[in-house]
PDB file of C-alpha atoms in Angstrom:
ATOM      1  CA  UNK A  25     -21.249   6.782  -5.351  1.00 69.00           C
ATOM      2  CA  UNK A  26     -18.184   7.788  -3.369  1.00 84.00           C
ATOM      3  CA  UNK A  27     -16.554  11.034  -4.506  1.00 88.00           C
ATOM      4  CA  UNK A  28     -12.760  10.906  -4.564  1.00 94.00           C
ATOM      5  CA  UNK A  29     -10.798  14.022  -3.519  1.00 93.00           C
ATOM      6  CA  UNK A  30     -10.314  16.162  -6.612  1.00 91.00           C
ATOM      7  CA  UNK A  31      -7.025  17.740  -5.562  1.00 89.00           C
ATOM      8  CA  UNK A  32      -5.140  14.453  -5.076  1.00 92.00           C
ATOM      9  CA  UNK A  33      -3.635  11.777  -7.254  1.00 96.00           C
ATOM     10  CA  UNK A  34      -5.302   8.427  -6.603  1.00 98.00           C
ATOM     11  CA  UNK A  35      -3.428   5.141  -6.236  1.00 98.00           C
ATOM     12  CA  UNK A  36      -5.138   1.980  -7.461  1.00 98.00           C
ATOM     13  CA  UNK A  37      -3.810  -1.299  -6.067  1.00 98.00           C
ATOM     14  CA  UNK A  38      -4.812  -4.434  -7.964  1.00 97.00           C
ATOM     15  CA  UNK A  39      -4.444  -8.102  -7.027  1.00 96.00           C
ATOM     16  CA  UNK A  40      -6.125 -11.407  -7.946  1.00 96.00           C
ATOM     17  CA  UNK A  41      -7.315 -12.371  -4.441  1.00 95.00           C
ATOM     18  CA  UNK A  42      -7.781 -10.562  -1.143  1.00 96.00           C
ATOM     19  CA  UNK A  43      -4.806 -12.289   0.513  1.00 96.00           C
ATOM     20  CA  UNK A  44      -2.474 -12.412  -2.478  1.00 95.00           C
ATOM     21  CA  UNK A  45       1.032 -10.994  -2.179  1.00 95.00           C
ATOM     22  CA  UNK A  46       1.116 -10.646  -5.972  1.00 95.00           C
ATOM     23  CA  UNK A  47       0.121  -7.058  -6.545  1.00 96.00           C
ATOM     24  CA  UNK A  48       0.316  -4.277  -9.114  1.00 95.00           C
ATOM     25  CA  UNK A  49      -0.194  -0.560  -8.707  1.00 95.00           C
ATOM     26  CA  UNK A  50      -0.902   2.546 -10.743  1.00 96.00           C
ATOM     27  CA  UNK A  51      -1.278   6.226  -9.891  1.00 97.00           C
ATOM     28  CA  UNK A  52      -3.746   8.372 -11.809  1.00 97.00           C
ATOM     29  CA  UNK A  53      -5.504  11.705 -11.667  1.00 97.00           C
ATOM     30  CA  UNK A  54      -8.647  12.003  -9.583  1.00 97.00           C
ATOM     31  CA  UNK A  55     -10.980  12.406 -12.612  1.00 96.00           C
ATOM     32  CA  UNK A  56      -9.623   9.222 -14.209  1.00 97.00           C
ATOM     33  CA  UNK A  57      -9.877   7.336 -10.920  1.00 97.00           C
ATOM     34  CA  UNK A  58     -13.444   8.561 -10.433  1.00 96.00           C
ATOM     35  CA  UNK A  59     -14.300   7.253 -13.894  1.00 96.00           C
ATOM     36  CA  UNK A  60     -12.675   3.928 -12.932  1.00 97.00           C
ATOM     37  CA  UNK A  61     -14.984   3.718  -9.891  1.00 96.00           C
ATOM     38  CA  UNK A  62     -18.081   4.796 -11.811  1.00 94.00           C
ATOM     39  CA  UNK A  63     -17.532   2.093 -14.455  1.00 95.00           C
ATOM     40  CA  UNK A  64     -16.393  -0.645 -12.056  1.00 96.00           C
ATOM     41  CA  UNK A  65     -17.984  -4.078 -12.500  1.00 96.00           C
ATOM     42  CA  UNK A  66     -19.048  -4.848  -8.932  1.00 96.00           C
ATOM     43  CA  UNK A  67     -20.664  -8.080 -10.076  1.00 94.00           C
ATOM     44  CA  UNK A  68     -17.321  -9.664 -10.976  1.00 95.00           C
ATOM     45  CA  UNK A  69     -14.753  -7.786  -8.892  1.00 97.00           C
ATOM     46  CA  UNK A  70     -14.355  -6.215  -5.452  1.00 98.00           C
ATOM     47  CA  UNK A  71     -13.325  -2.658  -4.665  1.00 98.00           C
ATOM     48  CA  UNK A  72     -12.175  -1.218  -1.337  1.00 98.00           C
ATOM     49  CA  UNK A  73     -11.333   2.384  -0.449  1.00 98.00           C
ATOM     50  CA  UNK A  74      -8.839   3.566   2.148  1.00 98.00           C
ATOM     51  CA  UNK A  75      -9.445   5.957   5.026  1.00 96.00           C
ATOM     52  CA  UNK A  76      -8.267   9.064   3.132  1.00 95.00           C
ATOM     53  CA  UNK A  77     -10.072   8.053  -0.069  1.00 96.00           C
ATOM     54  CA  UNK A  78      -6.903   8.512  -2.113  1.00 97.00           C
ATOM     55  CA  UNK A  79      -6.184   4.796  -2.560  1.00 98.00           C
ATOM     56  CA  UNK A  80      -8.380   2.037  -3.970  1.00 98.00           C
ATOM     57  CA  UNK A  81      -7.893  -1.724  -3.696  1.00 98.00           C
ATOM     58  CA  UNK A  82      -9.212  -3.782  -6.604  1.00 98.00           C
ATOM     59  CA  UNK A  83      -9.657  -7.559  -6.340  1.00 98.00           C
ATOM     60  CA  UNK A  84      -9.720  -8.928  -9.883  1.00 96.00           C
ATOM     61  CA  UNK A  85      -9.301 -12.713 -10.405  1.00 94.00           C
ATOM     62  CA  UNK A  86      -8.236 -12.192 -14.034  1.00 92.00           C
ATOM     63  CA  UNK A  87      -5.180 -10.060 -13.315  1.00 90.00           C
ATOM     64  CA  UNK A  88      -1.754 -10.810 -14.751  1.00 78.00           C
ATOM     65  CA  UNK A  89       0.701  -9.596 -12.114  1.00 80.00           C
ATOM     66  CA  UNK A  90       4.263  -8.594 -12.989  1.00 69.00           C
ATOM     67  CA  UNK A  91       7.270 -10.049 -11.194  1.00 84.00           C
ATOM     68  CA  UNK A  92       8.750  -8.486  -8.093  1.00 93.00           C
ATOM     69  CA  UNK A  93      12.280  -8.482  -6.699  1.00 96.00           C
ATOM     70  CA  UNK A  94      12.934  -9.704  -3.161  1.00 97.00           C
ATOM     71  CA  UNK A  95      15.220  -6.995  -1.794  1.00 98.00           C
ATOM     72  CA  UNK A  96      15.381  -7.828   1.912  1.00 98.00           C
ATOM     73  CA  UNK A  97      14.180 -10.643   4.148  1.00 98.00           C
ATOM     74  CA  UNK A  98      14.478 -11.371   7.879  1.00 96.00           C
ATOM     75  CA  UNK A  99      17.175  -8.776   8.458  1.00 97.00           C
ATOM     76  CA  UNK A 100      19.350  -9.454   5.406  1.00 98.00           C
ATOM     77  CA  UNK A 101      19.670  -8.007   1.920  1.00 98.00           C
ATOM     78  CA  UNK A 102      18.944 -10.543  -0.806  1.00 98.00           C
ATOM     79  CA  UNK A 103      21.042  -8.794  -3.440  1.00 98.00           C
ATOM     80  CA  UNK A 104      24.794  -8.228  -3.542  1.00 97.00           C
ATOM     81  CA  UNK A 105      26.396  -5.113  -2.061  1.00 96.00           C
ATOM     82  CA  UNK A 106      27.248  -3.949  -5.567  1.00 97.00           C
ATOM     83  CA  UNK A 107      23.643  -4.433  -6.715  1.00 97.00           C
ATOM     84  CA  UNK A 108      22.393  -2.607  -3.609  1.00 97.00           C
ATOM     85  CA  UNK A 109      24.588   0.431  -4.296  1.00 97.00           C
ATOM     86  CA  UNK A 110      23.509   0.479  -7.935  1.00 97.00           C
ATOM     87  CA  UNK A 111      19.844   0.031  -7.026  1.00 97.00           C
ATOM     88  CA  UNK A 112      19.853   3.040  -4.706  1.00 97.00           C
ATOM     89  CA  UNK A 113      20.605   5.290  -7.686  1.00 96.00           C
ATOM     90  CA  UNK A 114      17.341   4.224  -9.352  1.00 95.00           C
ATOM     91  CA  UNK A 115      14.984   5.058  -6.468  1.00 97.00           C
ATOM     92  CA  UNK A 116      12.594   7.906  -7.424  1.00 97.00           C
ATOM     93  CA  UNK A 117      12.364  11.043  -5.243  1.00 97.00           C
ATOM     94  CA  UNK A 118       8.954   9.919  -3.954  1.00 97.00           C
ATOM     95  CA  UNK A 119       7.139   6.653  -4.595  1.00 97.00           C
ATOM     96  CA  UNK A 120       4.285   4.510  -3.220  1.00 98.00           C
ATOM     97  CA  UNK A 121       4.991   2.167  -0.296  1.00 98.00           C
ATOM     98  CA  UNK A 122       2.419  -0.595   0.221  1.00 98.00           C
ATOM     99  CA  UNK A 123       2.262  -2.510   3.514  1.00 98.00           C
ATOM    100  CA  UNK A 124       0.739  -5.991   3.699  1.00 98.00           C
ATOM    101  CA  UNK A 125       0.568  -8.322   6.667  1.00 98.00           C
ATOM    102  CA  UNK A 126       2.024 -11.826   6.708  1.00 98.00           C
ATOM    103  CA  UNK A 127      -1.201 -13.280   5.290  1.00 98.00           C
ATOM    104  CA  UNK A 128      -1.144 -10.880   2.313  1.00 97.00           C
ATOM    105  CA  UNK A 129      -3.883  -8.567   3.574  1.00 98.00           C
ATOM    106  CA  UNK A 130      -3.311  -4.963   2.505  1.00 98.00           C
ATOM    107  CA  UNK A 131      -2.825  -2.659   5.482  1.00 98.00           C
ATOM    108  CA  UNK A 132      -2.013   0.787   4.121  1.00 98.00           C
ATOM    109  CA  UNK A 133      -0.640   2.753   1.197  1.00 98.00           C
ATOM    110  CA  UNK A 134       1.758   5.575   2.011  1.00 98.00           C
ATOM    111  CA  UNK A 135       4.662   7.301   0.285  1.00 98.00           C
ATOM    112  CA  UNK A 136       8.367   7.037   0.819  1.00 98.00           C
ATOM    113  CA  UNK A 137      11.770   8.246  -0.266  1.00 98.00           C
ATOM    114  CA  UNK A 138      15.160   6.630  -0.656  1.00 98.00           C
ATOM    115  CA  UNK A 139      15.867   7.470   2.979  1.00 98.00           C
ATOM    116  CA  UNK A 140      12.657   5.678   4.020  1.00 98.00           C
ATOM    117  CA  UNK A 141      13.800   2.471   2.382  1.00 98.00           C
ATOM    118  CA  UNK A 142      17.345   2.729   3.743  1.00 98.00           C
ATOM    119  CA  UNK A 143      15.946   3.193   7.243  1.00 98.00           C
ATOM    120  CA  UNK A 144      13.587   0.219   6.835  1.00 98.00           C
ATOM    121  CA  UNK A 145      16.434  -2.013   5.665  1.00 98.00           C
ATOM    122  CA  UNK A 146      18.564  -0.963   8.629  1.00 98.00           C
ATOM    123  CA  UNK A 147      15.886  -1.035  11.343  1.00 98.00           C
ATOM    124  CA  UNK A 148      13.448  -3.679  10.104  1.00 98.00           C
ATOM    125  CA  UNK A 149      10.549  -1.306  10.812  1.00 98.00           C
ATOM    126  CA  UNK A 150       7.950   0.026   8.381  1.00 98.00           C
ATOM    127  CA  UNK A 151       9.284   3.468   7.486  1.00 98.00           C
ATOM    128  CA  UNK A 152       7.765   6.110   5.204  1.00 98.00           C
ATOM    129  CA  UNK A 153       7.869   9.807   4.353  1.00 98.00           C
ATOM    130  CA  UNK A 154       5.095  11.939   5.824  1.00 95.00           C
ATOM    131  CA  UNK A 155       4.093  14.539   3.261  1.00 90.00           C
ATOM    132  CA  UNK A 156       1.983  16.432   5.804  1.00 87.00           C
ATOM    133  CA  UNK A 157       4.846  16.652   8.309  1.00 90.00           C
ATOM    134  CA  UNK A 158       7.541  16.767   5.611  1.00 93.00           C
ATOM    135  CA  UNK A 159       9.750  14.218   7.295  1.00 95.00           C
ATOM    136  CA  UNK A 160      10.583  10.633   8.136  1.00 97.00           C
ATOM    137  CA  UNK A 161       7.725   8.587   9.563  1.00 97.00           C
ATOM    138  CA  UNK A 162       8.211   5.287  11.372  1.00 98.00           C
ATOM    139  CA  UNK A 163       4.764   3.717  11.547  1.00 98.00           C
ATOM    140  CA  UNK A 164       3.746   3.216  15.184  1.00 97.00           C
ATOM    141  CA  UNK A 165       6.663   5.154  16.654  1.00 95.00           C
ATOM    142  CA  UNK A 166       4.240   7.189  18.769  1.00 94.00           C
ATOM    143  CA  UNK A 167       1.217   4.867  18.999  1.00 95.00           C
ATOM    144  CA  UNK A 168       3.156   1.641  19.508  1.00 97.00           C
ATOM    145  CA  UNK A 169       1.461   0.107  16.445  1.00 98.00           C
ATOM    146  CA  UNK A 170       4.765  -0.788  14.843  1.00 98.00           C
ATOM    147  CA  UNK A 171       5.307  -2.730  11.644  1.00 98.00           C
ATOM    148  CA  UNK A 172       7.973  -5.402  12.130  1.00 98.00           C
ATOM    149  CA  UNK A 173       9.090  -6.203   8.609  1.00 98.00           C
ATOM    150  CA  UNK A 174       9.700  -9.740   7.413  1.00 98.00           C
ATOM    151  CA  UNK A 175      10.333  -8.914   3.739  1.00 98.00           C
ATOM    152  CA  UNK A 176      10.698  -5.999   1.336  1.00 98.00           C
ATOM    153  CA  UNK A 177       9.909  -6.343  -2.370  1.00 98.00           C
ATOM    154  CA  UNK A 178      10.616  -3.896  -5.171  1.00 97.00           C
ATOM    155  CA  UNK A 179       8.361  -3.454  -8.199  1.00 96.00           C
ATOM    156  CA  UNK A 180       9.019  -1.580 -11.422  1.00 92.00           C
ATOM    157  CA  UNK A 181       6.766  -0.025 -14.086  1.00 88.00           C
ATOM    158  CA  UNK A 182       5.795   1.784 -11.960  1.00 93.00           C
ATOM    159  CA  UNK A 183       8.325   1.718  -9.157  1.00 96.00           C
ATOM    160  CA  UNK A 184       6.897   0.947  -5.733  1.00 97.00           C
ATOM    161  CA  UNK A 185       7.913  -0.764  -2.509  1.00 98.00           C
ATOM    162  CA  UNK A 186       5.996  -3.647  -0.936  1.00 98.00           C
ATOM    163  CA  UNK A 187       6.474  -4.290   2.779  1.00 98.00           C
ATOM    164  CA  UNK A 188       5.462  -7.620   4.319  1.00 98.00           C
ATOM    165  CA  UNK A 189       5.003  -6.949   8.003  1.00 98.00           C
ATOM    166  CA  UNK A 190       3.867  -8.271  11.320  1.00 98.00           C
ATOM    167  CA  UNK A 191       1.474  -5.477  12.239  1.00 98.00           C
ATOM    168  CA  UNK A 192       1.168  -4.629  15.928  1.00 98.00           C
ATOM    169  CA  UNK A 193      -2.299  -3.265  16.686  1.00 97.00           C
ATOM    170  CA  UNK A 194      -4.031  -1.093  14.103  1.00 98.00           C
ATOM    171  CA  UNK A 195      -2.408  -0.010  10.854  1.00 98.00           C
ATOM    172  CA  UNK A 196      -4.997   2.733  10.331  1.00 98.00           C
ATOM    173  CA  UNK A 197      -5.098   5.937  12.371  1.00 95.00           C
ATOM    174  CA  UNK A 198      -8.875   5.470  12.640  1.00 96.00           C
ATOM    175  CA  UNK A 199      -8.292   2.400  14.814  1.00 97.00           C
ATOM    176  CA  UNK A 200      -9.145  -0.243  12.221  1.00 98.00           C
ATOM    177  CA  UNK A 201      -6.675  -3.029  11.502  1.00 98.00           C
ATOM    178  CA  UNK A 202      -6.401  -1.977   7.844  1.00 98.00           C
ATOM    179  CA  UNK A 203      -6.911   1.369   6.141  1.00 98.00           C
ATOM    180  CA  UNK A 204      -9.015  -0.498   3.556  1.00 98.00           C
ATOM    181  CA  UNK A 205     -11.892  -1.066   5.961  1.00 98.00           C
ATOM    182  CA  UNK A 206     -14.692  -0.060   3.565  1.00 98.00           C
ATOM    183  CA  UNK A 207     -15.888  -2.061   0.573  1.00 98.00           C
ATOM    184  CA  UNK A 208     -17.795  -0.351  -2.221  1.00 97.00           C
ATOM    185  CA  UNK A 209     -20.650  -2.225  -3.847  1.00 96.00           C
ATOM    186  CA  UNK A 210     -23.616  -2.174  -6.174  1.00 92.00           C
ATOM    187  CA  UNK A 211     -26.103   0.696  -5.971  1.00 90.00           C
ATOM    188  CA  UNK A 212     -23.551   2.960  -4.267  1.00 91.00           C
ATOM    189  CA  UNK A 213     -23.445   0.741  -1.180  1.00 94.00           C
ATOM    190  CA  UNK A 214     -20.592   0.919   1.338  1.00 95.00           C
ATOM    191  CA  UNK A 215     -19.991  -1.872   3.853  1.00 96.00           C
ATOM    192  CA  UNK A 216     -17.479  -2.109   6.683  1.00 96.00           C
ATOM    193  CA  UNK A 217     -14.982  -4.968   6.496  1.00 96.00           C
ATOM    194  CA  UNK A 218     -14.323  -5.114  10.242  1.00 94.00           C
ATOM    195  CA  UNK A 219     -17.141  -5.111  12.830  1.00 90.00           C
ATOM    196  CA  UNK A 220     -14.931  -3.375  15.403  1.00 95.00           C
ATOM    197  CA  UNK A 221     -11.798  -1.319  15.710  1.00 97.00           C
ATOM    198  CA  UNK A 222      -8.701  -2.941  17.193  1.00 96.00           C
ATOM    199  CA  UNK A 223      -9.111  -3.311  20.946  1.00 89.00           C
ATOM    200  CA  UNK A 224     -12.891  -2.859  20.991  1.00 85.00           C
TER     201      UNK A 224
END
């Protein structure tokens, strides 16, 4: 069975189907997440792990997904200026940012700040906060694998941002289209979702 990094918090993304844009999320300690994996019912659900092994994607047909707020779409805010100013005061110091492509496929889970969201709204590009570099991170700024946003949703309980994006090239630094390129299975099996990396 895969061993999750003990020093990190683990994010678990849950959705009813692989291409659903209805999604929920929770962050838990590594021991609790490891227990979640160890007790997972692979006969009825699917489970994918990301490249850094600090995010899991659960496909569970029986999920009841909470509502989300459409914040921004095709270059325009979908709330009033007054609501936008008020909303900015509620953004946590650091929160999960989930990127999905137009079809609803999950690309990556990163973290972002208020400034990340403000930049994304202004530029229309997938923008995050790099904890390793301690600064703003525009996905693809160096590699050219940009994320051209079509919509931004906001979730609460817990707070997280959902980007819907037209992904150029690979979302994952490993070269795979999605960071969730490995599926866990019965008897500790691991299978690769994509036969090749982007461009191969």
